[in-house]
CSV table of C-alpha atoms and ligand atoms in Angstrom, one decimal:
chain,number,residue,atom,x,y,z
A,191,MET,CA,-34.1,-7.0,-37.2
A,192,GLY,CA,-36.9,-6.8,-39.8
A,193,SER,CA,-34.7,-7.4,-42.8
A,194,GLU,CA,-35.4,-9.5,-45.9
A,195,ARG,CA,-32.0,-11.1,-45.8
A,196,ALA,CA,-30.3,-13.1,-43.0
A,197,ILE,CA,-27.8,-11.2,-40.8
A,198,ARG,CA,-24.4,-11.4,-42.5
A,199,ILE,CA,-21.3,-11.7,-40.4
A,200,LEU,CA,-17.7,-11.4,-41.6
A,201,VAL,CA,-15.3,-13.6,-39.5
A,202,ALA,CA,-11.6,-12.8,-39.9
A,203,ASP,CA,-9.1,-15.1,-38.1
A,204,ASP,CA,-5.9,-16.8,-39.1
A,205,GLU,CA,-6.5,-20.0,-37.0
A,206,PRO,CA,-8.1,-22.4,-39.5
A,207,LEU,CA,-9.8,-24.5,-36.8
A,208,TYR,CA,-11.3,-21.6,-35.0
A,209,LEU,CA,-12.5,-20.1,-38.3
A,210,ARG,CA,-14.2,-23.4,-39.4
A,211,THR,CA,-15.9,-24.0,-36.1
A,212,THR,CA,-17.0,-20.4,-35.5
A,213,GLY,CA,-18.4,-20.3,-39.1
A,214,ALA,CA,-20.3,-23.6,-38.6
A,215,LEU,CA,-21.7,-22.4,-35.2
A,216,LEU,CA,-22.9,-19.1,-36.5
A,217,ARG,CA,-24.5,-20.7,-39.6
A,218,LYS,CA,-26.3,-23.1,-37.3
A,219,GLU,CA,-27.6,-20.1,-35.4
A,220,GLY,CA,-29.1,-18.8,-38.6
A,221,PHE,CA,-26.5,-16.2,-39.5
A,222,GLU,CA,-25.0,-15.9,-43.0
A,223,CYS,CA,-21.3,-16.1,-42.5
A,224,VAL,CA,-18.2,-15.3,-44.6
A,225,CYS,CA,-14.9,-16.5,-43.2
A,226,VAL,CA,-11.5,-15.2,-44.2
A,227,ALA,CA,-8.0,-15.8,-42.9
A,228,ASN,CA,-6.4,-12.3,-43.0
A,229,GLY,CA,-7.0,-8.6,-43.0
A,230,GLU,CA,-6.6,-8.0,-46.7
A,231,LEU,CA,-9.3,-10.6,-47.6
A,232,ALA,CA,-11.6,-9.1,-45.0
A,233,LEU,CA,-11.3,-5.6,-46.5
A,234,SER,CA,-12.0,-7.0,-50.0
A,235,GLU,CA,-15.1,-8.8,-48.8
A,236,LEU,CA,-16.2,-5.6,-47.1
A,237,ASN,CA,-15.8,-3.8,-50.4
A,238,ALA,CA,-17.7,-6.5,-52.3
A,239,GLN,CA,-20.9,-6.9,-50.1
A,240,PRO,CA,-22.7,-5.4,-47.1
A,241,PHE,CA,-22.2,-6.9,-43.6
A,242,ASP,CA,-24.0,-6.4,-40.4
A,243,LEU,CA,-21.2,-7.4,-38.1
A,244,ILE,CA,-17.4,-8.0,-38.2
A,245,LEU,CA,-15.8,-10.5,-35.9
A,246,SER,CA,-12.1,-10.1,-36.1
A,247,ASP,CA,-8.9,-11.4,-34.6
A,248,LEU,CA,-6.3,-8.8,-33.6
A,249,ASN,CA,-3.2,-10.7,-34.3
A,250,MET,CA,-3.3,-11.9,-37.9
A,251,PRO,CA,-1.7,-11.0,-41.2
A,252,GLY,CA,-3.1,-7.8,-42.5
A,253,ASN,CA,-4.0,-6.5,-39.1
A,254,PHE,CA,-0.7,-6.4,-37.2
A,255,GLN,CA,-0.9,-2.6,-37.3
A,256,LEU,CA,-4.7,-2.8,-36.7
A,257,GLU,CA,-5.2,-2.0,-40.5
A,258,LEU,CA,-8.5,-3.9,-40.6
A,259,LEU,CA,-9.8,-2.1,-37.6
A,260,LYS,CA,-8.7,1.3,-38.7
A,261,GLN,CA,-9.9,1.0,-42.3
A,262,GLY,CA,-13.0,-0.9,-41.3
A,263,ARG,CA,-14.1,1.8,-38.9
A,264,GLU,CA,-13.2,4.6,-41.4
A,265,SER,CA,-15.0,3.1,-44.4
A,266,TRP,CA,-17.8,1.3,-42.7
A,267,PRO,CA,-18.3,3.1,-39.4
A,268,ARG,CA,-21.8,1.7,-39.0
A,269,VAL,CA,-20.8,-1.9,-39.1
A,270,PRO,CA,-20.2,-3.0,-35.5
A,271,LEU,CA,-16.9,-4.8,-34.9
A,272,ILE,CA,-16.1,-7.3,-32.2
A,273,VAL,CA,-12.5,-7.9,-31.5
A,274,ILE,CA,-11.2,-11.3,-30.3
A,275,THR,CA,-7.7,-11.7,-29.2
A,276,GLY,CA,-5.5,-14.4,-27.7
A,277,VAL,CA,-2.8,-11.9,-26.8
A,278,PRO,CA,-4.5,-9.2,-24.7
A,279,SER,CA,-2.5,-6.0,-24.4
A,280,LEU,CA,-3.6,-2.8,-22.9
A,281,PRO,CA,-2.3,-0.5,-25.7
A,282,THR,CA,-4.2,-2.5,-28.4
A,283,ALA,CA,-7.3,-2.7,-26.2
A,284,ILE,CA,-7.3,1.0,-25.7
A,285,GLU,CA,-6.6,1.7,-29.4
A,286,SER,CA,-9.4,-0.7,-30.4
A,287,LEU,CA,-11.8,1.1,-28.1
A,288,ARG,CA,-10.7,4.4,-29.4
A,289,LEU,CA,-11.6,3.1,-32.8
A,290,GLY,CA,-15.1,2.5,-31.5
A,291,ILE,CA,-15.2,-1.3,-31.4
A,292,ALA,CA,-18.4,-2.8,-30.0
A,293,ASP,CA,-16.9,-5.5,-27.8
A,294,TYR,CA,-13.5,-7.0,-26.9
A,295,LEU,CA,-13.3,-10.7,-26.1
A,296,LEU,CA,-10.3,-12.8,-24.9
A,297,LYS,CA,-9.5,-16.2,-26.4
A,298,PRO,CA,-10.5,-18.9,-25.7
A,299,VAL,CA,-14.0,-17.6,-26.0
A,300,LYS,CA,-16.8,-19.9,-25.1
A,301,TYR,CA,-19.4,-20.2,-27.8
A,302,GLY,CA,-22.1,-19.1,-25.4
A,303,ASP,CA,-20.2,-15.9,-24.6
A,304,LEU,CA,-19.5,-15.3,-28.3
A,305,LEU,CA,-23.2,-15.7,-29.2
A,306,ALA,CA,-24.2,-13.5,-26.2
A,307,SER,CA,-21.8,-10.8,-27.4
A,308,ILE,CA,-23.0,-11.0,-31.0
A,309,ARG,CA,-26.7,-10.8,-30.0
A,310,ARG,CA,-26.0,-7.9,-27.7
A,311,VAL,CA,-24.1,-5.9,-30.2
A,312,LEU,CA,-26.6,-6.6,-33.0
A,313,ALA,CA,-29.4,-5.6,-30.7
A,314,THR,CA,-27.8,-2.3,-29.7
A,315,SER,CA,-26.3,-1.6,-33.1
A,316,ALA,CA,-29.6,-1.4,-34.8
A,317,HIS,CA,-33.0,-2.2,-33.6
A,318,GLY,CA,-32.8,-2.0,-37.3
A,319,ARG,CA,-29.7,-1.1,-39.4
A,320,SER,CA,-31.4,2.0,-40.8
A,321,ASP,CA,-31.6,3.6,-37.3
A,322,LEU,CA,-27.9,3.6,-36.9
A,323,ALA,CA,-27.3,7.1,-38.2
A,324,ASP,CA,-30.0,8.5,-36.0
A,325,GLN,CA,-28.6,6.7,-33.0
A,326,ALA,CA,-25.1,8.1,-33.7
A,327,GLU,CA,-26.6,11.6,-34.0
A,328,MET,CA,-28.7,11.2,-30.8
A,329,HIS,CA,-25.8,9.8,-28.7
A,330,PRO,CA,-25.2,11.9,-25.6
A,331,ASP,CA,-21.5,12.1,-26.3
A,332,ASP,CA,-22.1,13.7,-29.7
A,333,GLN,CA,-24.1,16.4,-28.2
A,334,GLU,CA,-22.1,19.5,-27.1
A,335,ASP,CA,-22.1,19.6,-23.4
A,336,ALA,CA,-24.1,22.7,-22.5
A,337,SER,CA,-21.7,23.4,-19.6
A,338,GLY,CA,-18.6,23.6,-21.7
A,339,PRO,CA,-15.6,21.5,-22.5
A,340,ASN,CA,-14.4,21.2,-18.9
A,341,VAL,CA,-17.4,19.1,-17.8
A,342,PHE,CA,-18.1,15.6,-18.8
A,343,HIS,CA,-21.4,14.3,-17.4
A,344,ASP,CA,-20.8,16.0,-14.0
A,345,VAL,CA,-17.1,15.3,-13.9
A,346,ILE,CA,-15.2,18.6,-13.8
A,347,GLY,CA,-11.7,19.1,-15.1
A,348,GLU,CA,-9.6,20.9,-17.7
A,349,SER,CA,-6.1,19.7,-16.9
A,350,PRO,CA,-4.6,17.8,-19.9
A,351,CYS,CA,-4.8,14.5,-18.0
A,352,MET,CA,-8.5,14.9,-17.3
A,353,LEU,CA,-9.3,15.9,-20.9
A,354,GLU,CA,-7.5,12.8,-22.0
A,355,ILE,CA,-9.6,10.8,-19.6
A,356,PHE,CA,-12.8,12.4,-20.9
A,357,ASP,CA,-11.8,11.4,-24.4
A,358,VAL,CA,-11.2,7.8,-23.4
A,359,VAL,CA,-14.4,7.6,-21.4
A,360,SER,CA,-16.5,9.0,-24.2
A,361,ARG,CA,-15.2,6.3,-26.6
A,362,VAL,CA,-15.3,3.4,-24.1
A,363,ALA,CA,-18.8,4.3,-22.9
A,364,ARG,CA,-20.3,3.2,-26.2
A,365,THR,CA,-18.8,-0.3,-25.9
A,366,ASN,CA,-19.5,-3.2,-23.5
A,367,ALA,CA,-15.9,-3.4,-22.4
A,368,SER,CA,-15.3,-3.8,-18.7
A,369,VAL,CA,-13.6,-0.8,-17.2
A,370,LEU,CA,-11.3,-0.6,-14.2
A,371,ILE,CA,-10.9,2.8,-12.5
A,372,THR,CA,-8.0,3.2,-10.1
A,373,GLY,CA,-6.8,6.2,-8.1
A,374,GLU,CA,-6.4,7.5,-4.6
A,375,SER,CA,-9.3,7.9,-2.3
A,376,GLY,CA,-11.5,10.9,-3.2
A,377,THR,CA,-10.1,11.3,-6.8
A,378,GLY,CA,-13.6,10.8,-8.3
A,379,LYS,CA,-13.7,7.1,-9.2
A,380,GLU,CA,-17.4,6.8,-8.5
A,381,VAL,CA,-18.3,10.0,-10.2
A,382,LEU,CA,-16.4,8.9,-13.3
A,383,ALA,CA,-18.2,5.5,-13.2
A,384,ARG,CA,-21.5,7.4,-13.1
A,385,SER,CA,-20.4,9.5,-16.1
A,386,LEU,CA,-19.4,6.3,-18.0
A,387,HIS,CA,-22.9,4.9,-17.5
A,388,ALA,CA,-24.6,8.2,-18.3
A,389,ALA,CA,-22.7,8.4,-21.6
A,390,SER,CA,-23.5,4.8,-22.6
A,391,ARG,CA,-26.4,3.3,-24.4
A,392,ARG,CA,-27.4,1.8,-21.1
A,393,ALA,CA,-28.1,5.2,-19.6
A,394,SER,CA,-31.8,4.7,-19.4
A,395,HIS,CA,-31.3,1.5,-17.4
A,396,ARG,CA,-30.0,1.0,-13.9
A,397,LEU,CA,-26.6,1.8,-12.6
A,398,GLN,CA,-26.2,-0.5,-9.6
A,399,ILE,CA,-23.4,0.5,-7.2
A,400,ILE,CA,-22.1,-2.4,-5.1
A,401,ASP,CA,-19.6,-1.5,-2.4
A,402,CYS,CA,-17.6,-4.8,-1.9
A,403,THR,CA,-16.7,-3.8,1.6
A,404,ALA,CA,-20.3,-3.2,2.7
A,405,ILE,CA,-21.7,-6.7,2.1
A,406,PRO,CA,-20.7,-9.5,4.5
A,407,GLU,CA,-18.9,-12.3,2.8
A,408,THR,CA,-21.5,-14.9,3.8
A,409,LEU,CA,-24.3,-12.8,2.3
A,410,PHE,CA,-22.5,-11.8,-0.9
A,411,GLU,CA,-24.0,-14.5,-3.1
A,412,SER,CA,-27.5,-14.0,-1.9
A,413,VAL,CA,-27.4,-10.2,-2.2
A,414,LEU,CA,-25.8,-10.4,-5.6
A,415,PHE,CA,-27.7,-13.3,-7.2
A,416,GLY,CA,-30.8,-13.4,-5.1
A,417,HIS,CA,-32.3,-16.5,-3.5
A,418,ARG,CA,-35.3,-18.8,-3.5
A,419,LYS,CA,-37.6,-19.2,-0.5
A,420,GLY,CA,-36.3,-21.9,1.9
A,421,SER,CA,-32.8,-22.2,0.3
A,422,PHE,CA,-31.2,-21.4,3.7
A,423,THR,CA,-32.4,-20.5,7.2
A,424,GLY,CA,-33.9,-17.1,7.1
A,425,ALA,CA,-34.8,-17.2,3.4
A,426,VAL,CA,-38.5,-16.8,4.0
A,427,ASN,CA,-39.3,-15.3,0.6
A,428,ASP,CA,-38.0,-15.4,-2.9
A,429,GLN,CA,-35.6,-12.5,-3.2
A,430,ASN,CA,-34.2,-10.9,-6.3
A,431,GLY,CA,-30.5,-10.1,-6.3
A,432,LEU,CA,-28.8,-6.9,-7.3
A,433,LEU,CA,-27.5,-8.4,-10.6
A,434,GLY,CA,-31.0,-9.4,-11.7
A,435,MET,CA,-32.1,-5.8,-11.2
A,436,SER,CA,-29.2,-4.5,-13.3
A,437,ASP,CA,-30.1,-6.3,-16.5
A,438,GLN,CA,-29.4,-4.0,-19.5
A,439,GLY,CA,-27.7,-1.6,-17.1
A,440,THR,CA,-24.3,-1.2,-15.5
A,441,VAL,CA,-22.9,-2.7,-12.3
A,442,PHE,CA,-20.3,-0.7,-10.5
A,443,PHE,CA,-18.2,-2.7,-8.0
A,444,ASP,CA,-16.5,-0.2,-5.7
A,445,GLU,CA,-13.5,-1.3,-3.7
A,446,ILE,CA,-13.1,-4.4,-5.9
A,447,GLY,CA,-9.6,-5.0,-4.4
A,448,GLU,CA,-11.2,-6.0,-1.1
A,449,LEU,CA,-13.2,-8.8,-2.6
A,450,PRO,CA,-12.3,-12.2,-1.0
A,451,THR,CA,-10.7,-14.8,-3.2
A,452,GLU,CA,-13.7,-17.2,-3.2
A,453,LEU,CA,-16.0,-14.4,-4.3
A,454,GLN,CA,-13.6,-13.4,-7.0
A,455,ALA,CA,-14.0,-16.8,-8.6
A,456,LYS,CA,-17.8,-16.4,-8.6
A,457,LEU,CA,-17.7,-12.9,-10.0
A,458,LEU,CA,-15.3,-14.1,-12.8
A,459,ARG,CA,-18.0,-16.7,-13.8
A,460,VAL,CA,-20.7,-14.0,-13.9
A,461,ILE,CA,-18.6,-11.7,-16.1
A,462,GLN,CA,-17.4,-14.5,-18.4
A,463,GLU,CA,-20.7,-16.1,-18.9
A,464,GLN,CA,-23.1,-13.2,-18.3
A,465,THR,CA,-25.2,-15.6,-16.3
A,466,TYR,CA,-25.8,-16.0,-12.5
A,467,THR,CA,-27.6,-18.7,-10.5
A,468,PRO,CA,-29.7,-17.5,-7.6
A,469,VAL,CA,-29.1,-19.4,-4.3
A,470,GLY,CA,-31.4,-22.4,-4.2
A,471,MET,CA,-31.8,-22.6,-8.0
A,472,GLN,CA,-30.2,-24.9,-10.6
A,473,VAL,CA,-30.8,-23.1,-13.8
A,474,PRO,CA,-28.6,-20.0,-14.6
A,475,ILE,CA,-30.2,-16.8,-15.6
A,476,GLN,CA,-28.9,-14.8,-18.5
A,477,ILE,CA,-28.1,-11.1,-18.0
A,478,ASP,CA,-26.8,-8.3,-20.2
A,479,THR,CA,-24.8,-6.1,-17.9
A,480,ARG,CA,-21.7,-4.0,-18.2
A,481,PHE,CA,-19.1,-4.2,-15.4
A,482,VAL,CA,-17.2,-1.2,-14.1
A,483,CYS,CA,-15.0,-1.6,-11.1
A,484,ALA,CA,-12.9,0.7,-8.9
A,485,THR,CA,-10.2,0.4,-6.3
A,486,ASN,CA,-7.6,2.5,-4.6
A,487,ARG,CA,-5.3,-0.5,-4.4
A,488,ASP,CA,-2.6,-1.2,-6.9
A,489,LEU,CA,-4.5,-4.2,-8.4
A,490,GLU,CA,-1.5,-5.4,-10.5
A,491,MET,CA,0.5,-5.6,-7.3
A,492,GLU,CA,-2.3,-7.5,-5.7
A,493,VAL,CA,-2.2,-9.9,-8.6
A,494,ASN,CA,1.5,-10.4,-8.3
A,495,ALA,CA,1.1,-11.0,-4.6
A,496,ARG,CA,-1.6,-13.6,-5.5
A,497,ARG,CA,-4.3,-11.8,-3.5
A,498,PHE,CA,-6.3,-11.0,-6.6
A,499,ARG,CA,-7.0,-13.4,-9.4
A,500,ARG,CA,-5.1,-12.6,-12.6
A,501,ASP,CA,-7.9,-13.9,-14.9
A,502,LEU,CA,-10.4,-11.6,-13.1
A,503,PHE,CA,-8.0,-8.7,-13.4
A,504,TYR,CA,-7.7,-9.1,-17.2
A,505,ARG,CA,-11.5,-9.5,-17.4
A,506,LEU,CA,-12.1,-6.3,-15.4
A,507,ALA,CA,-9.3,-4.2,-16.8
A,508,VAL,CA,-10.0,-4.4,-20.5
A,509,VAL,CA,-9.8,-0.7,-20.2
A,510,HIS,CA,-7.9,0.7,-17.2
A,511,ILE,CA,-8.3,4.3,-16.3
A,512,GLU,CA,-6.0,5.8,-13.7
A,513,LEU,CA,-7.4,8.9,-12.1
A,514,PRO,CA,-4.5,11.2,-11.1
A,515,PRO,CA,-4.5,12.8,-7.6
A,516,LEU,CA,-5.7,16.3,-7.4
A,517,ARG,CA,-2.2,17.7,-6.7
A,518,GLU,CA,-1.2,16.5,-10.2
A,519,ARG,CA,-4.2,18.1,-12.0
A,520,GLN,CA,-2.8,21.5,-13.0
A,521,GLY,CA,-5.5,24.1,-13.1
A,522,ASP,CA,-8.3,21.9,-11.8
A,523,VAL,CA,-8.2,23.1,-8.2
A,524,ARG,CA,-9.5,26.6,-8.9
A,525,LEU,CA,-12.1,25.2,-11.3
A,526,LEU,CA,-13.3,22.7,-8.8
A,527,ALA,CA,-13.2,25.1,-5.9
A,528,ASP,CA,-15.4,27.5,-7.9
A,529,HIS,CA,-17.7,24.6,-8.8
A,530,PHE,CA,-18.2,23.5,-5.2
A,531,LEU,CA,-18.8,27.1,-4.1
A,532,LYS,CA,-21.6,27.5,-6.6
A,533,LEU,CA,-23.0,24.1,-5.8
A,534,LEU,CA,-23.0,24.4,-2.0
A,535,ARG,CA,-23.7,28.1,-1.6
A,536,PRO,CA,-27.1,28.5,0.0
A,537,ALA,CA,-29.7,30.4,-2.1
A,538,GLY,CA,-29.4,34.1,-1.5
A,539,SER,CA,-25.8,33.9,-0.1
A,540,LYS,CA,-23.7,37.0,-0.7
A,541,ILE,CA,-20.5,35.0,-1.0
A,542,THR,CA,-19.0,35.5,-4.4
A,543,GLY,CA,-15.7,33.6,-4.3
A,544,PHE,CA,-12.3,33.2,-2.7
A,545,THR,CA,-9.5,35.6,-1.9
A,546,GLU,CA,-6.4,35.2,-4.0
A,547,ALA,CA,-4.5,34.0,-0.9
A,548,VAL,CA,-7.0,31.1,-0.5
A,549,LEU,CA,-6.7,30.1,-4.1
A,550,GLU,CA,-2.9,30.2,-3.8
A,551,SER,CA,-3.0,28.0,-0.7
A,552,PHE,CA,-5.3,25.6,-2.5
A,553,GLU,CA,-2.9,25.4,-5.4
A,554,ARG,CA,0.1,24.8,-3.0
A,555,TYR,CA,-1.5,22.2,-0.9
A,556,SER,CA,-1.1,18.5,-1.6
A,557,TRP,CA,-4.7,17.4,-0.9
A,558,PRO,CA,-4.2,13.9,0.6
A,559,GLY,CA,-8.0,13.5,0.6
A,560,ASN,CA,-8.2,14.8,-3.0
A,561,ILE,CA,-11.4,16.3,-4.4
A,562,ARG,CA,-13.5,15.1,-1.4
A,563,GLU,CA,-11.2,17.0,0.9
A,564,LEU,CA,-11.5,20.1,-1.3
A,565,ARG,CA,-15.2,19.9,-1.3
A,566,ASN,CA,-15.3,19.7,2.6
A,567,VAL,CA,-12.9,22.6,2.9
A,568,VAL,CA,-15.1,24.8,0.6
A,569,GLU,CA,-18.2,23.6,2.4
A,570,ARG,CA,-16.8,24.6,5.8
A,571,GLY,CA,-15.5,27.9,4.4
A,572,LEU,CA,-19.0,28.7,3.3
A,573,VAL,CA,-20.4,28.2,6.7
A,574,LEU,CA,-17.7,30.2,8.5
A,575,THR,CA,-17.4,33.2,6.2
A,576,ARG,CA,-19.0,36.5,7.2
A,577,GLY,CA,-17.7,38.6,4.2
A,578,GLU,CA,-18.3,38.3,0.5
A,579,GLN,CA,-15.1,36.3,-0.2
A,580,ILE,CA,-13.9,33.3,1.6
A,581,ASP,CA,-10.5,34.2,3.2
A,582,VAL,CA,-7.8,32.1,4.7
A,583,ALA,CA,-9.0,32.7,8.3
A,584,ASP,CA,-12.4,31.3,7.3
A,585,LEU,CA,-11.0,27.9,6.4
A,586,PRO,CA,-10.9,25.0,8.8
A,587,HIS,CA,-8.2,25.2,11.4
A,588,SER,CA,-6.7,21.8,10.5
A,589,PHE,CA,-6.5,22.8,6.8
A,590,GLN,CA,-4.6,26.1,7.7
A,591,LYS,CA,-2.2,24.1,9.8
A,592,SER,CA,-1.6,21.5,7.1
A,593,VAL,CA,-0.9,24.2,4.5
A,594,SER,CA,1.6,25.9,6.7
A,595,ILE,CA,3.4,22.7,7.5
A,596,GLU,CA,3.7,21.8,3.8
A,597,HIS,CA,4.7,25.4,3.1
A,598,ALA,CA,7.5,25.0,5.7
A,599,ILE,CA,8.5,21.7,4.3
A,600,ALA,CA,8.7,23.1,0.8
A,601,GLY,CA,11.6,25.1,2.2
A,602,ASP,CA,10.0,28.6,2.4
A,603,SER,CA,11.1,28.9,6.0
A,604,GLY,CA,14.4,27.1,5.8
A,605,ARG,CA,15.7,23.7,6.7
A,606,GLY,CA,15.0,24.2,10.4
A,607,GLU,CA,11.3,23.7,9.7
A,608,LEU,CA,11.7,20.1,8.6
A,609,GLY,CA,10.8,19.2,12.1
A,610,GLN,CA,11.1,15.5,12.9
A,611,VAL,CA,13.2,14.7,9.9
A,612,GLU,CA,16.9,15.1,10.2
A,613,PRO,CA,18.5,17.1,7.4
A,614,GLU,CA,20.6,14.1,6.2
A,615,GLN,CA,17.5,12.0,5.9
A,616,ALA,CA,15.5,14.7,4.2
A,617,THR,CA,14.6,12.9,1.0
A,618,LEU,CA,11.3,14.0,-0.5
A,619,HIS,CA,9.8,10.7,0.6
A,620,ALA,CA,10.9,11.1,4.3
A,621,VAL,CA,9.7,14.7,4.4
A,622,MET,CA,6.3,13.8,2.9
A,623,GLU,CA,6.0,10.8,5.3
A,624,GLY,CA,6.8,13.1,8.2
A,625,ALA,CA,4.2,15.7,7.1
A,626,GLU,CA,1.6,13.0,6.7
A,627,MET,CA,2.2,11.7,10.2
A,628,ARG,CA,2.0,15.2,11.7
A,629,TYR,CA,-1.2,15.9,9.7
A,630,LEU,CA,-2.8,12.7,11.0
A,631,ARG,CA,-1.9,13.4,14.6
A,632,MET,CA,-3.3,17.0,14.3
A,633,LEU,CA,-6.5,15.7,12.7
A,634,LEU,CA,-7.0,13.2,15.5
A,635,GLU,CA,-6.2,15.7,18.2
A,636,GLU,CA,-8.8,18.1,16.7
A,637,GLN,CA,-11.4,15.3,16.5
A,638,GLN,CA,-10.5,13.8,19.9
A,639,GLY,CA,-9.6,10.4,18.4
A,640,ASN,CA,-12.9,10.0,16.5
A,641,VAL,CA,-11.8,8.3,13.3
A,642,SER,CA,-15.1,8.6,11.5
A,643,GLN,CA,-15.2,12.4,12.0
A,644,ALA,CA,-11.5,12.7,11.2
A,645,ALA,CA,-12.1,10.8,8.0
A,646,VAL,CA,-14.9,13.2,7.1
A,647,GLN,CA,-12.7,16.2,7.8
A,648,ALA,CA,-9.8,14.9,5.7
A,649,GLY,CA,-12.1,13.9,2.9
A,650,MET,CA,-11.1,10.3,3.1
A,651,SER,CA,-12.9,7.0,3.5
A,652,ARG,CA,-12.8,5.6,7.1
A,653,GLN,CA,-11.0,2.6,5.8
A,654,GLY,CA,-8.4,4.7,4.0
A,655,LEU,CA,-7.7,6.7,7.2
A,656,HIS,CA,-7.3,3.5,9.2
A,657,LYS,CA,-4.8,2.3,6.7
A,658,LEU,CA,-2.8,5.5,7.0
A,659,LEU,CA,-2.9,5.3,10.8
A,660,LYS,CA,-1.7,1.7,10.8
A,661,LYS,CA,1.2,2.7,8.4
A,662,HIS,CA,2.4,5.3,10.9
A,663,GLY,CA,1.7,3.2,14.0
A,664,ILE,CA,-0.7,5.9,15.3
A,665,ASN,CA,-3.3,4.7,17.8
A,666,ALA,CA,-6.5,6.8,17.6
A,667,ALA,CA,-7.5,5.8,21.2
A,668,GLU,CA,-4.6,7.9,22.5
A,669,PHE,CA,-6.3,11.0,21.4
A,670,ARG,CA,-9.6,10.3,23.1
A,671,LYS,CA,-10.3,12.4,26.2
B,263,ATP,N1,-14.0,15.7,-11.4
B,263,ATP,C1,-14.9,15.9,-10.5
B,263,ATP,N2,-15.8,16.9,-10.7
B,263,ATP,C2,-16.7,17.2,-9.7
B,263,ATP,N3,-16.8,16.6,-8.5
B,263,ATP,C3,-16.0,15.6,-8.3
B,263,ATP,C4,-15.0,15.2,-9.2
B,263,ATP,N4,-14.3,14.2,-8.7
B,263,ATP,C5,-14.8,13.9,-7.5
B,263,ATP,N5,-15.8,14.8,-7.2
B,263,ATP,C6,-16.6,14.8,-6.0
B,263,ATP,O1,-15.6,14.5,-4.9
B,263,ATP,C7,-16.2,13.6,-4.0
B,263,ATP,C8,-15.5,12.2,-4.0
B,263,ATP,O2,-15.7,11.6,-5.3
B,263,ATP,P1,-15.8,10.0,-5.4
B,263,ATP,O3,-16.7,9.5,-4.3
B,263,ATP,O4,-16.2,9.7,-6.8
B,263,ATP,O5,-14.3,9.6,-5.1
B,263,ATP,P2,-13.7,8.1,-5.0
B,263,ATP,O6,-12.4,8.1,-5.8
B,263,ATP,O7,-14.7,7.1,-5.5
B,263,ATP,O8,-13.4,7.9,-3.5
B,263,ATP,P3,-13.2,6.6,-2.6
B,263,ATP,O9,-12.0,5.8,-3.1
B,263,ATP,O10,-12.9,7.1,-1.2
B,263,ATP,O11,-14.5,5.8,-2.6
B,263,ATP,C9,-17.7,13.5,-4.5
B,263,ATP,O12,-18.4,14.4,-3.7
B,263,ATP,C10,-17.7,13.8,-5.9
B,263,ATP,O13,-18.9,14.3,-6.3
């Protein structure tokens, strides 16, 4: 770091054994180390001398209300802080990240992990302490987004829930914390992961997207870790894996809920140790990678059903962002429709917008395929429109039908329109299920049983559509002619 004095670390923890051993380890590594047993002592040490890094327990006297974190960040904003806790909780994790901590580790922490985290944080926090102010000024999140407050690195939204998500992402992006993004299909999980990477200090490095459903289980290790020539039949050359290519960058595991149990254990090791061993090699390779994952499954439910490892879940969900479905994002539908119109309109097109009737139907509709479905509807509307405004008659036929079914269900045409649901069974759930089933049948009819095309039209993943068909016992083959 080019300084005349050794790097000085303040360690605050109320477990005497941990404090002693951590202090000894760090001194052995050449760091100068001051160890204290509570938050008040930590603050008085910070007042007395400069530090380059703070390593702090969450649950200790003088920090039960996160006092050390709060005052530390306020008075010494340029001193990076790594939080270590034996009692992980989502609210404190989020609050810590809001305060701008550099990393969040769970006890028991292996010394290798701790050292890796310290080195990573020191490396990014400075390339020299004096540069910190410049870095903060130059950080992409601190720059006013030229496109306005309703855009965060290509993610559009102005509903209160989206603004809150932008706020969390902008804070979390600066840390190395793993992030889990959940939400229905088409809500923008991948686009949010991209924005997280773009807003991070890793932005100039690679964002590696790995779709867990796309790699065959038997090849997963080789694809991820790489292999050495001759390590298995067919390994004719040395091959680098995706992880190796993502050093310094971010890896985004899409559909993480689909990862088989055996591979979950392997991924856990990579995340915990920040190392991987290529197939056919003995010596692990160190990486510095940030992990972001997404799923449309309820991962906590998967954990309770023992289909997903609890320890991996905690590792991945240090910060958990739940993307709301489009129907719950008040105001975003018009904004997004307008965005897609401008994005997809061919150069020289005379189409200027939508009729009010279209915008109203957009707002009324429940968008089961979320933003992907909206994008498809706008795209098809652009192709079919002859006038200057996209009108209801220009929208895809299936969309018009779905809107009118939902309209009817919503009661506009009286109870008789509930169709297959008997009035005494007409709970909201039953009605919605009925509408979903009719929509799926109509979709398959229109696409003559072609599930891939139907999924495109509905703005859903093929897998998501298959799941829905299974739920309703609909056989796509029946619709093939
Ligand atoms: N907030 C947003 N602003 C602009 N475009 C968005 C937004 N959210 C989603 N999109 C667009 O919607 C489409 C679907 O988004 P994305 O692939 O990120 O969804 P997803 O939740 O990852 O879907 P799946 O679970 O099916 O993989 C993409 O074309 C994406 O660009």
